[in-house]
Every structure is written in C-alpha cells, then in structure tokens.
Amino acid sequence: MKNSVRAAILGMGMSVPEKVLTNFDLEKMVETSDKWITERTGIKERRILRDGENITEHAIKAAKEALEKANISPEELNLIICATVTPEYIIPSMAVLVQDGLGAKNAGAFDLSATCSGFIYGLSTAKSFVESNPESKVLVIGAEALSRKTNWQDRTICVLLGDGAGAAVVGKSPDPETSRIIDFTIGADGAYWQLLTLKGGGTCYPPFDERLPKEEYYIKMKGREVFKVATRMMEKIAFELLERNGFTTEDVDLLVPHQANLRIIEYLRERLKLPKEKVYVNIQKYGNTSAASIPLALYEAEKEGRLKRGDLVLLVAFGGGFTFGGMLLRW
Ligand code: ACO
C-alpha cells in the first residue's frame, strides 16, 4: 500500500423526526394514492418535522451517537462538514450550530451544498483531509429538512421527500487491510440545473420577490427527465469505480444507493447483476431525504447485520444540479 495512512468510517449515528406521514395521509392532502406512490417510487411513509422542531437537533443527536461509537470526544474533532440544502439559516451555517451543540471547540465547520450527493462529497473531503493530516478526525453529517421546502399542494414532489439526519466520524483506520475508504469519485453537470430547482429565497429572487411565482419558493423537479439521467449516471459511476480499482460487480458485498426511487435502485441492481440481498433499501420508511439518505441507509444496514468487517461496500448517489458521487469502501 503506497500510503500507509488510510481513512475509514469509525462510527455512525442517525436521528429522524418522530412524526410519520404515510401515503394514506397524503391521499387526504393531494390527488394521489398509496398504490401510485408505492408502485412508482417504493415509498410507504416518510418522517416530517413538527412545527417548532428543527433539523439541527437531529444532526447533533446523530453526531453524538457517531462520536460515541467511534469512542472520540467532541474536542478531538478537527473538522465538521454538514451536507445539506436545507440549513436552518443562511448565516450561520448548520455546521457551526452543530459545533456549538457538541462543544467541539477545536473544529472548523462548514456546510456543503451538493443535494443528494452531499454525503459522498463530504466523505470524500474527509478522506482527503485525514490522509493528509493523519491524526485528524472529521465529522460528516447529511441532514435535511426537506418538508420545510415542500409544496404540499404539488403531488409531483410532496410524495417523494422526507426529513432526517445521519452522521459519520472519519479518521485514520486502525486496520487498513480490512477497513478503509478505498476510492471515490465526485462529479457535476450544471447544464441540467433547470431540472431540479429551488429558486426563491436566494440572491436572484430574495424572499417574497413578486417577480417569482409562489411555487418557486419550494423544490420543483421535472421527475421524468431527472429519472433518465439518474439511471444513466449512477450506472456509469458504479462501473467506473469498480473497474479502476480492479473489482467486478461480483466482488461487491453491499450496494448502498441514494434512496430516491425504488425503480432507479432496481434498474441499477439489474445493470450490476446484483442479487436483491446485496442491495440495501430503506426508501419505504423515509422517502428521499437527499443528503441524509446514504448515511441513514448505511447506518441501518449495519444495525440490521447486513454489513460486516471487511465487506466491500459501494455507495452511489445522484442529485439536483446535477451532482453525482460514488465511493468504494472496506467496512
Ligand atoms: N400521484 C398520482 N399521480 C401522479 C403523481 C402522484 N403523486 N405525481 C405525478 N402523477 C401523474 C402525472 O401527472 C402523470 O400523469 P399523466 O400521465 O396523466 O400526465 C403520471 O402520474 C406519470 O407521471 P411521471 O412524472 O411520468 O411519473 P414517473 O413514473 O416518472 O414517476 C417520479 C415520477 C417518481 C418523480 C420519477 O420520475 C422519479 O423518481 N424521478 C427521479 C427523482 C430523482 O432521482 N431525483 C433526484 C434527487 S432529488 C433531490 O436532489 C432533492
């Protein structure tokens, strides 16, 4: 191994709001049905913040659990990265609120905006940071309050999204032969930006700018077009990462994809010729939680005994922008 310092995930945590919104609840809000949502997306329910509840509380809770599992104190953290497109404020960032909430007085902190690929972008940054600063510890969080940016009258989007937070502590692997982040790829194609937007509230259209229709203050998506690019890109990333590291799809022990749509996951599974038991799915419980999706899935995969030390894990994500990312790791 050329570089003896290899980064690894040392511990994970998660936290989601208690409030469950089912497909049957949505039937009472918009013209939709449990049958349509289940067949087209695989989603049965999602978690939604209550009034007055905020997503940073969940980010902090997830972070505390990850630190505990990694046996690391908040003071040992050097960097906190929050992947989110739904921070509580523009200033300050979610990351500094987490830093304060944890008492991580020796850590720098910043938010990272890369939609659903955000957690992989964050882990990639953490890997590079740790491998060039061998004693450093980085906390990566994916946390989203998408319900606060959802138009509850728009059935094309409100059935898809949910809230939640997941966290991972990244540091030097104690045993790089069996546990390490092997490789990652991150990318973007801004030419597609119009397919998934939240235009209102930025500096082009400050809040309540009357030039912009009210629905532009919420997330809007041209789902069918996004679907086509998502399937193509996720497949490309998966094969590229495997090939350049000398693996085939048969070597993969678990694929943990971004949970946006069960049909996208199924497409990817078929292209990679993976049996169902090698693909982790929890979209039925949480819907699409953007940057929180991969950490929620990784966390639950481990909790359910689907991951064991040394397993080859493939992460693949895709999101608005477009952004995309993939990661190969030994668990
Ligand atoms: N309930 C009932 N009918 C609906 C609903 C609904 N909730 N939403 C749309 N429909 C209707 C449409 O109006 C359309 O009717 P029509 O045929 O009479 O025009 C019909 O259902 C089919 O609509 P499509 O949009 O073609 O449905 P599709 O099968 O493409 O599924 C979906 C839509 C689920 C959005 C899918 O396209 C998708 O998952 N896209 C990708 C999402 C994604 O990966 N996003 C990236 C990350 S998201 C992020 O970054 C925050």
Short mmCIF file of C-alpha atoms and ligand atoms in Angstrom, two decimals:
data_model
loop_
_atom_site.label_atom_id
_atom_site.label_comp_id
_atom_site.label_asym_id
_atom_site.label_seq_id
_atom_site.Cartn_x
_atom_site.Cartn_y
_atom_site.Cartn_z
CA MET A 1 0.00 0.00 0.00
CA LYS A 2 1.59 3.29 -1.20
CA ASN A 3 0.12 5.48 1.53
CA SER A 4 0.09 3.82 4.93
CA VAL A 5 -2.44 6.28 6.40
CA ARG A 6 -5.88 5.27 5.20
CA ALA A 7 -9.12 6.90 6.27
CA ALA A 8 -12.10 4.87 7.47
CA ILE A 9 -15.51 5.41 8.96
CA LEU A 10 -15.00 4.93 12.71
CA GLY A 11 -18.62 5.30 13.87
CA MET A 12 -22.07 6.28 12.67
CA GLY A 13 -25.27 7.75 14.10
CA MET A 14 -28.72 8.75 12.93
CA SER A 15 -31.80 10.61 14.08
CA VAL A 16 -35.15 11.19 12.39
CA PRO A 17 -38.26 13.09 13.48
CA GLU A 18 -40.88 11.00 15.29
CA LYS A 19 -43.77 12.21 13.17
CA VAL A 20 -44.66 9.74 10.40
CA LEU A 21 -46.54 10.85 7.29
CA THR A 22 -47.98 7.85 5.41
CA ASN A 23 -49.16 7.57 1.83
CA PHE A 24 -52.69 7.36 3.24
CA ASP A 25 -52.19 10.71 4.98
CA LEU A 26 -51.08 12.17 1.63
CA GLU A 27 -54.22 10.81 -0.06
CA LYS A 28 -56.13 13.30 2.09
CA MET A 29 -53.86 16.20 1.07
CA VAL A 30 -53.42 15.85 -2.72
CA GLU A 31 -54.89 13.80 -5.56
CA THR A 32 -52.75 10.70 -5.19
CA SER A 33 -52.99 7.13 -3.91
CA ASP A 34 -50.95 4.71 -1.84
CA LYS A 35 -50.98 2.45 -4.93
CA TRP A 36 -49.47 5.12 -7.23
CA ILE A 37 -46.78 6.15 -4.74
CA THR A 38 -45.84 2.55 -3.89
CA GLU A 39 -45.70 1.36 -7.49
CA ARG A 40 -43.89 4.40 -8.88
CA THR A 41 -41.47 5.07 -6.02
CA GLY A 42 -41.43 2.27 -3.42
CA ILE A 43 -42.15 4.82 -0.66
CA LYS A 44 -44.75 3.94 2.02
CA GLU A 45 -44.06 6.64 4.60
CA ARG A 46 -41.64 9.43 5.48
CA ARG A 47 -40.61 11.36 8.62
CA ILE A 48 -41.61 15.02 8.91
CA LEU A 49 -40.51 17.69 11.40
CA ARG A 50 -43.23 19.02 13.66
CA ASP A 51 -43.78 22.78 14.00
CA GLY A 52 -41.03 24.19 16.18
CA GLU A 53 -38.78 21.14 15.77
CA ASN A 54 -35.59 21.76 13.81
CA ILE A 55 -33.25 19.51 11.87
CA THR A 56 -30.09 20.69 13.63
CA GLU A 57 -31.30 18.93 16.82
CA HIS A 58 -31.32 15.70 14.83
CA ALA A 59 -27.92 16.44 13.29
CA ILE A 60 -26.47 16.90 16.79
CA LYS A 61 -28.13 13.73 18.08
CA ALA A 62 -26.79 11.70 15.14
CA ALA A 63 -23.33 13.24 15.64
CA LYS A 64 -23.26 12.37 19.37
CA GLU A 65 -24.08 8.75 18.59
CA ALA A 66 -21.40 8.59 15.87
CA LEU A 67 -18.80 10.05 18.26
CA GLU A 68 -19.77 7.60 20.98
CA LYS A 69 -19.50 4.63 18.61
CA ALA A 70 -16.10 5.90 17.39
CA ASN A 71 -15.03 6.45 21.01
CA ILE A 72 -13.99 10.01 20.21
CA SER A 73 -14.73 13.14 22.22
CA PRO A 74 -16.08 16.31 20.54
CA GLU A 75 -12.83 18.12 21.45
CA GLU A 76 -10.88 15.69 19.27
CA LEU A 77 -12.72 16.77 16.12
CA ASN A 78 -10.77 18.94 13.67
CA LEU A 79 -13.49 19.49 11.09
CA ILE A 80 -17.28 19.32 10.87
CA ILE A 81 -18.93 19.14 7.45
CA CYS A 82 -22.72 19.37 7.16
CA ALA A 83 -24.07 18.29 3.80
CA THR A 84 -27.44 19.99 3.48
CA VAL A 85 -29.56 22.08 1.15
CA THR A 86 -31.98 22.93 3.95
CA PRO A 87 -29.97 24.61 6.73
CA GLU A 88 -31.91 26.48 9.36
CA TYR A 89 -30.30 29.76 8.40
CA ILE A 90 -28.18 31.14 5.57
CA ILE A 91 -25.93 32.62 8.25
CA PRO A 92 -24.82 30.89 10.40
CA SER A 93 -24.25 27.53 8.76
CA MET A 94 -25.72 24.33 10.22
CA ALA A 95 -22.16 23.12 10.81
CA VAL A 96 -21.35 25.87 13.33
CA LEU A 97 -24.60 25.19 15.21
CA VAL A 98 -23.55 21.54 15.44
CA GLN A 99 -20.04 22.59 16.51
CA ASP A 100 -21.54 24.65 19.33
CA GLY A 101 -24.09 21.97 20.24
CA LEU A 102 -21.36 19.34 20.59
CA GLY A 103 -18.82 21.60 22.27
CA ALA A 104 -16.33 20.72 19.52
CA LYS A 105 -14.12 23.66 20.34
CA ASN A 106 -11.16 22.59 18.19
CA ALA A 107 -13.09 22.04 14.96
CA GLY A 108 -13.55 24.12 11.85
CA ALA A 109 -17.07 23.86 10.46
CA PHE A 110 -18.74 24.41 7.12
CA ASP A 111 -21.86 23.46 5.17
CA LEU A 112 -21.66 21.70 1.85
CA SER A 113 -24.39 22.08 -0.76
CA ALA A 114 -24.42 19.18 -3.23
CA THR A 115 -28.05 17.96 -2.92
CA CYS A 116 -28.41 14.18 -2.71
CA SER A 117 -24.72 13.56 -3.39
CA GLY A 118 -23.73 15.77 -0.44
CA PHE A 119 -22.80 12.99 1.97
CA ILE A 120 -20.46 11.34 -0.56
CA TYR A 121 -18.93 14.75 -1.31
CA GLY A 122 -18.45 15.18 2.46
CA LEU A 123 -16.93 11.73 2.98
CA SER A 124 -14.58 12.33 0.03
CA THR A 125 -13.42 15.61 1.56
CA ALA A 126 -12.98 13.89 4.93
CA LYS A 127 -10.91 11.07 3.41
CA SER A 128 -8.57 13.56 1.71
CA PHE A 129 -8.31 15.64 4.92
CA VAL A 130 -7.50 12.66 7.13
CA GLU A 131 -4.98 11.15 4.73
CA SER A 132 -3.06 14.43 4.59
CA ASN A 133 -3.45 15.11 8.36
CA PRO A 134 -3.10 11.61 9.81
CA GLU A 135 -4.16 12.37 13.39
CA SER A 136 -7.22 14.42 12.39
CA LYS A 137 -10.85 13.44 12.95
CA VAL A 138 -13.66 14.68 10.74
CA LEU A 139 -17.40 14.59 11.40
CA VAL A 140 -19.53 14.32 8.26
CA ILE A 141 -23.27 14.89 8.57
CA GLY A 142 -26.05 14.61 6.00
CA ALA A 143 -29.13 16.40 7.36
CA GLU A 144 -32.21 17.67 5.59
CA ALA A 145 -35.49 19.38 6.46
CA LEU A 146 -36.97 18.95 3.00
CA SER A 147 -40.53 19.17 4.37
CA ARG A 148 -39.90 22.86 5.04
CA LYS A 149 -39.21 23.41 1.33
CA THR A 150 -42.00 21.18 0.03
CA ASN A 151 -45.07 22.49 -1.74
CA TRP A 152 -47.75 20.37 -0.09
CA GLN A 153 -50.12 21.10 -2.96
CA ASP A 154 -47.73 19.74 -5.62
CA ARG A 155 -48.29 15.99 -5.87
CA THR A 156 -45.35 15.54 -8.23
CA ILE A 157 -42.92 16.33 -5.39
CA CYS A 158 -44.61 16.17 -1.96
CA VAL A 159 -44.99 12.38 -2.05
CA LEU A 160 -41.24 11.91 -2.54
CA LEU A 161 -39.45 13.84 0.19
CA GLY A 162 -38.74 13.38 3.90
CA ASP A 163 -36.58 14.70 6.77
CA GLY A 164 -33.71 13.12 8.69
CA ALA A 165 -30.06 13.23 9.72
CA GLY A 166 -27.16 10.78 9.62
CA ALA A 167 -23.55 11.21 10.72
CA ALA A 168 -20.17 9.51 10.36
CA VAL A 169 -16.84 10.09 12.10
CA VAL A 170 -13.90 9.66 9.74
CA GLY A 171 -10.36 9.14 10.98
CA LYS A 172 -7.23 7.04 10.49
CA SER A 173 -8.12 3.39 10.04
CA PRO A 174 -6.79 1.23 12.89
CA ASP A 175 -6.58 -1.68 10.43
CA PRO A 176 -6.45 -0.50 6.79
CA GLU A 177 -6.27 -4.05 5.41
CA THR A 178 -9.84 -4.75 6.50
CA SER A 179 -11.39 -1.32 6.98
CA ARG A 180 -10.81 1.77 4.86
CA ILE A 181 -12.26 4.14 2.28
CA ILE A 182 -10.75 2.76 -0.93
CA ASP A 183 -11.66 5.33 -3.56
CA PHE A 184 -14.26 7.90 -4.52
CA THR A 185 -15.49 9.83 -7.48
CA ILE A 186 -17.43 13.07 -7.41
CA GLY A 187 -18.78 14.99 -10.37
CA ALA A 188 -21.27 17.56 -11.58
CA ASP A 189 -23.07 18.63 -14.73
CA GLY A 190 -24.58 22.07 -14.25
CA ALA A 191 -26.06 22.04 -17.74
CA TYR A 192 -29.05 20.22 -16.22
CA TRP A 193 -29.66 22.73 -13.43
CA GLN A 194 -33.16 23.66 -14.61
CA LEU A 195 -34.50 20.14 -13.97
CA LEU A 196 -34.40 20.42 -10.18
CA THR A 197 -34.61 23.83 -8.55
CA LEU A 198 -35.42 25.89 -5.50
CA LYS A 199 -35.07 29.38 -6.89
CA GLY A 200 -36.85 31.54 -4.34
CA GLY A 201 -35.01 32.86 -1.30
CA GLY A 202 -31.58 33.06 -2.92
CA THR A 203 -29.98 36.31 -4.02
CA CYS A 204 -31.51 36.30 -7.50
CA TYR A 205 -35.01 36.22 -6.03
CA PRO A 206 -34.78 37.33 -2.39
CA PRO A 207 -37.67 36.19 -0.19
CA PHE A 208 -41.08 37.29 -1.42
CA ASP A 209 -39.78 38.87 -4.63
CA GLU A 210 -43.02 39.36 -6.52
CA ARG A 211 -41.44 38.64 -9.90
CA LEU A 212 -41.28 34.97 -8.97
CA PRO A 213 -44.39 32.75 -8.67
CA LYS A 214 -45.07 31.49 -5.12
CA GLU A 215 -44.40 27.84 -6.06
CA GLU A 216 -40.78 28.71 -6.90
CA TYR A 217 -40.13 29.13 -3.17
CA TYR A 218 -40.35 25.33 -2.96
CA ILE A 219 -38.42 22.45 -4.53
CA LYS A 220 -39.52 21.78 -8.11
CA MET A 221 -38.49 18.82 -10.20
CA LYS A 222 -39.03 17.53 -13.72
CA GLY A 223 -39.09 13.95 -12.42
CA ARG A 224 -39.22 12.02 -15.68
CA GLU A 225 -36.17 13.83 -17.13
CA VAL A 226 -34.26 13.53 -13.84
CA PHE A 227 -35.04 9.81 -13.76
CA LYS A 228 -33.40 9.20 -17.16
CA VAL A 229 -30.15 10.99 -16.31
CA ALA A 230 -30.04 9.50 -12.79
CA THR A 231 -30.15 5.90 -14.02
CA ARG A 232 -27.51 6.54 -16.67
CA MET A 233 -25.11 8.39 -14.35
CA MET A 234 -25.41 6.01 -11.40
CA GLU A 235 -24.61 3.03 -13.59
CA LYS A 236 -21.62 4.84 -15.12
CA ILE A 237 -20.18 5.81 -11.73
CA ALA A 238 -20.60 2.31 -10.31
CA PHE A 239 -18.79 0.59 -13.19
CA GLU A 240 -16.04 3.23 -13.36
CA LEU A 241 -15.23 2.94 -9.66
CA LEU A 242 -15.20 -0.85 -9.67
CA GLU A 243 -13.11 -1.15 -12.83
CA ARG A 244 -10.44 1.33 -11.86
CA ASN A 245 -9.92 -0.47 -8.56
CA GLY A 246 -9.71 -3.90 -10.16
CA PHE A 247 -13.08 -5.19 -8.93
CA THR A 248 -16.05 -6.69 -10.71
CA THR A 249 -19.67 -6.47 -9.59
CA GLU A 250 -19.30 -9.98 -8.15
CA ASP A 251 -16.87 -8.59 -5.56
CA VAL A 252 -19.49 -6.19 -4.14
CA ASP A 253 -20.93 -7.32 -0.80
CA LEU A 254 -23.42 -4.47 -0.45
CA LEU A 255 -24.59 -1.67 -2.72
CA VAL A 256 -25.95 1.29 -0.74
CA PRO A 257 -27.50 3.65 -3.29
CA HIS A 258 -29.14 7.03 -2.79
CA GLN A 259 -32.78 6.33 -1.94
CA ALA A 260 -34.70 8.46 -4.46
CA ASN A 261 -36.87 5.90 -6.19
CA LEU A 262 -37.06 2.11 -5.88
CA ARG A 263 -37.27 1.84 -9.67
CA ILE A 264 -33.93 3.68 -10.03
CA ILE A 265 -32.40 1.32 -7.43
CA GLU A 266 -33.87 -1.73 -9.22
CA TYR A 267 -32.52 -0.51 -12.56
CA LEU A 268 -29.05 -0.15 -11.04
CA ARG A 269 -29.28 -3.55 -9.37
CA GLU A 270 -30.15 -5.23 -12.67
CA ARG A 271 -27.38 -3.45 -14.60
CA LEU A 272 -24.85 -4.51 -11.95
CA LYS A 273 -26.39 -8.01 -11.92
CA LEU A 274 -26.59 -7.99 -8.13
CA PRO A 275 -28.99 -10.22 -6.20
CA LYS A 276 -31.55 -8.40 -4.03
CA GLU A 277 -29.75 -9.30 -0.81
CA LYS A 278 -26.71 -7.31 -1.96
CA VAL A 279 -28.63 -4.04 -2.29
CA TYR A 280 -29.77 -2.05 0.72
CA VAL A 281 -33.17 -0.35 0.54
CA ASN A 282 -34.98 1.66 3.23
CA ILE A 283 -36.80 4.14 0.97
CA GLN A 284 -40.14 2.64 2.08
CA LYS A 285 -39.63 4.20 5.54
CA TYR A 286 -38.05 7.56 4.79
CA GLY A 287 -38.62 8.57 1.15
CA ASN A 288 -35.95 10.74 -0.41
CA THR A 289 -34.03 12.57 2.32
CA SER A 290 -31.40 14.00 -0.06
CA ALA A 291 -28.01 14.30 1.72
CA ALA A 292 -29.31 12.24 4.69
CA SER A 293 -30.28 9.29 2.50
CA ILE A 294 -26.92 7.47 2.27
CA PRO A 295 -25.99 7.80 5.96
CA LEU A 296 -29.48 6.64 7.05
CA ALA A 297 -29.14 3.63 4.76
CA LEU A 298 -25.55 2.79 5.80
CA TYR A 299 -26.45 3.10 9.48
CA GLU A 300 -29.47 0.83 9.20
CA ALA A 301 -27.64 -1.68 7.00
CA GLU A 302 -25.07 -2.11 9.77
CA LYS A 303 -27.70 -2.24 12.51
CA GLU A 304 -29.58 -4.98 10.66
CA GLY A 305 -26.41 -7.06 10.35
CA ARG A 306 -26.13 -6.56 6.59
CA LEU A 307 -22.56 -5.24 6.91
CA LYS A 308 -19.60 -6.98 8.45
CA ARG A 309 -15.97 -6.01 8.89
CA GLY A 310 -14.04 -6.18 5.59
CA ASP A 311 -17.12 -6.19 3.32
CA LEU A 312 -16.75 -4.35 0.01
CA VAL A 313 -19.38 -1.58 0.01
CA LEU A 314 -20.34 0.56 -2.96
CA LEU A 315 -22.10 3.89 -2.42
CA VAL A 316 -23.68 5.72 -5.37
CA ALA A 317 -25.63 8.97 -5.33
CA PHE A 318 -27.16 11.42 -7.72
CA GLY A 319 -28.98 14.71 -7.18
CA GLY A 320 -30.10 18.12 -8.33
CA GLY A 321 -27.53 20.29 -10.02
CA PHE A 322 -26.78 17.73 -11.30
CA THR A 323 -24.25 16.33 -8.87
CA PHE A 324 -23.15 12.74 -8.57
CA GLY A 325 -20.76 10.71 -6.50
CA GLY A 326 -19.61 7.21 -5.71
CA MET A 327 -17.43 5.60 -3.07
CA LEU A 328 -15.89 2.19 -2.53
CA LEU A 329 -15.00 1.12 0.97
CA ARG A 330 -14.00 -1.83 3.04
CA TRP A 331 -16.35 -1.76 6.01
N1 ACO B 1 -49.96 10.73 -7.60
C1 ACO B 1 -50.67 10.34 -8.67
N2 ACO B 1 -50.33 10.65 -9.93
C2 ACO B 1 -49.20 11.39 -10.10
C3 ACO B 1 -48.42 11.82 -9.01
C4 ACO B 1 -48.85 11.47 -7.72
N3 ACO B 1 -48.18 11.82 -6.63
N4 ACO B 1 -47.37 12.53 -9.50
C5 ACO B 1 -47.48 12.53 -10.83
N5 ACO B 1 -48.59 11.85 -11.21
C6 ACO B 1 -49.08 11.58 -12.55
C7 ACO B 1 -48.53 12.56 -13.57
O1 ACO B 1 -49.32 13.74 -13.60
C8 ACO B 1 -48.62 11.76 -14.84
O2 ACO B 1 -49.94 11.81 -15.33
P1 ACO B 1 -50.22 11.88 -16.92
O3 ACO B 1 -49.62 10.61 -17.47
O4 ACO B 1 -51.70 11.95 -16.98
O5 ACO B 1 -49.50 13.09 -17.39
C9 ACO B 1 -48.35 10.32 -14.38
O6 ACO B 1 -48.59 10.30 -12.98
C10 ACO B 1 -46.95 9.85 -14.66
O7 ACO B 1 -46.03 10.88 -14.24
P2 ACO B 1 -44.47 10.76 -14.43
O8 ACO B 1 -43.84 12.01 -13.93
O9 ACO B 1 -44.18 10.31 -15.82
O10 ACO B 1 -44.18 9.57 -13.44
P3 ACO B 1 -42.85 8.77 -13.25
O11 ACO B 1 -43.13 7.35 -13.47
O12 ACO B 1 -41.70 9.40 -13.99
O13 ACO B 1 -42.58 8.96 -11.70
C11 ACO B 1 -41.13 10.28 -10.26
C12 ACO B 1 -42.37 10.26 -11.17
C13 ACO B 1 -41.44 9.36 -9.08
C14 ACO B 1 -40.89 11.69 -9.77
C15 ACO B 1 -39.90 9.75 -11.01
O14 ACO B 1 -39.82 10.38 -12.26
C16 ACO B 1 -38.61 9.94 -10.28
O15 ACO B 1 -38.35 9.31 -9.27
N6 ACO B 1 -37.68 10.76 -10.78
C17 ACO B 1 -36.32 10.90 -10.28
C18 ACO B 1 -36.25 11.52 -8.91
C19 ACO B 1 -34.80 11.72 -8.51
O16 ACO B 1 -33.98 10.83 -8.64
N7 ACO B 1 -34.45 12.90 -8.06
C20 ACO B 1 -33.06 13.21 -7.82
C21 ACO B 1 -32.77 13.51 -6.47
S1 ACO B 1 -33.94 14.59 -5.69
C22 ACO B 1 -33.05 15.86 -4.93
O17 ACO B 1 -31.95 16.15 -5.29
C23 ACO B 1 -33.78 16.60 -3.83
#
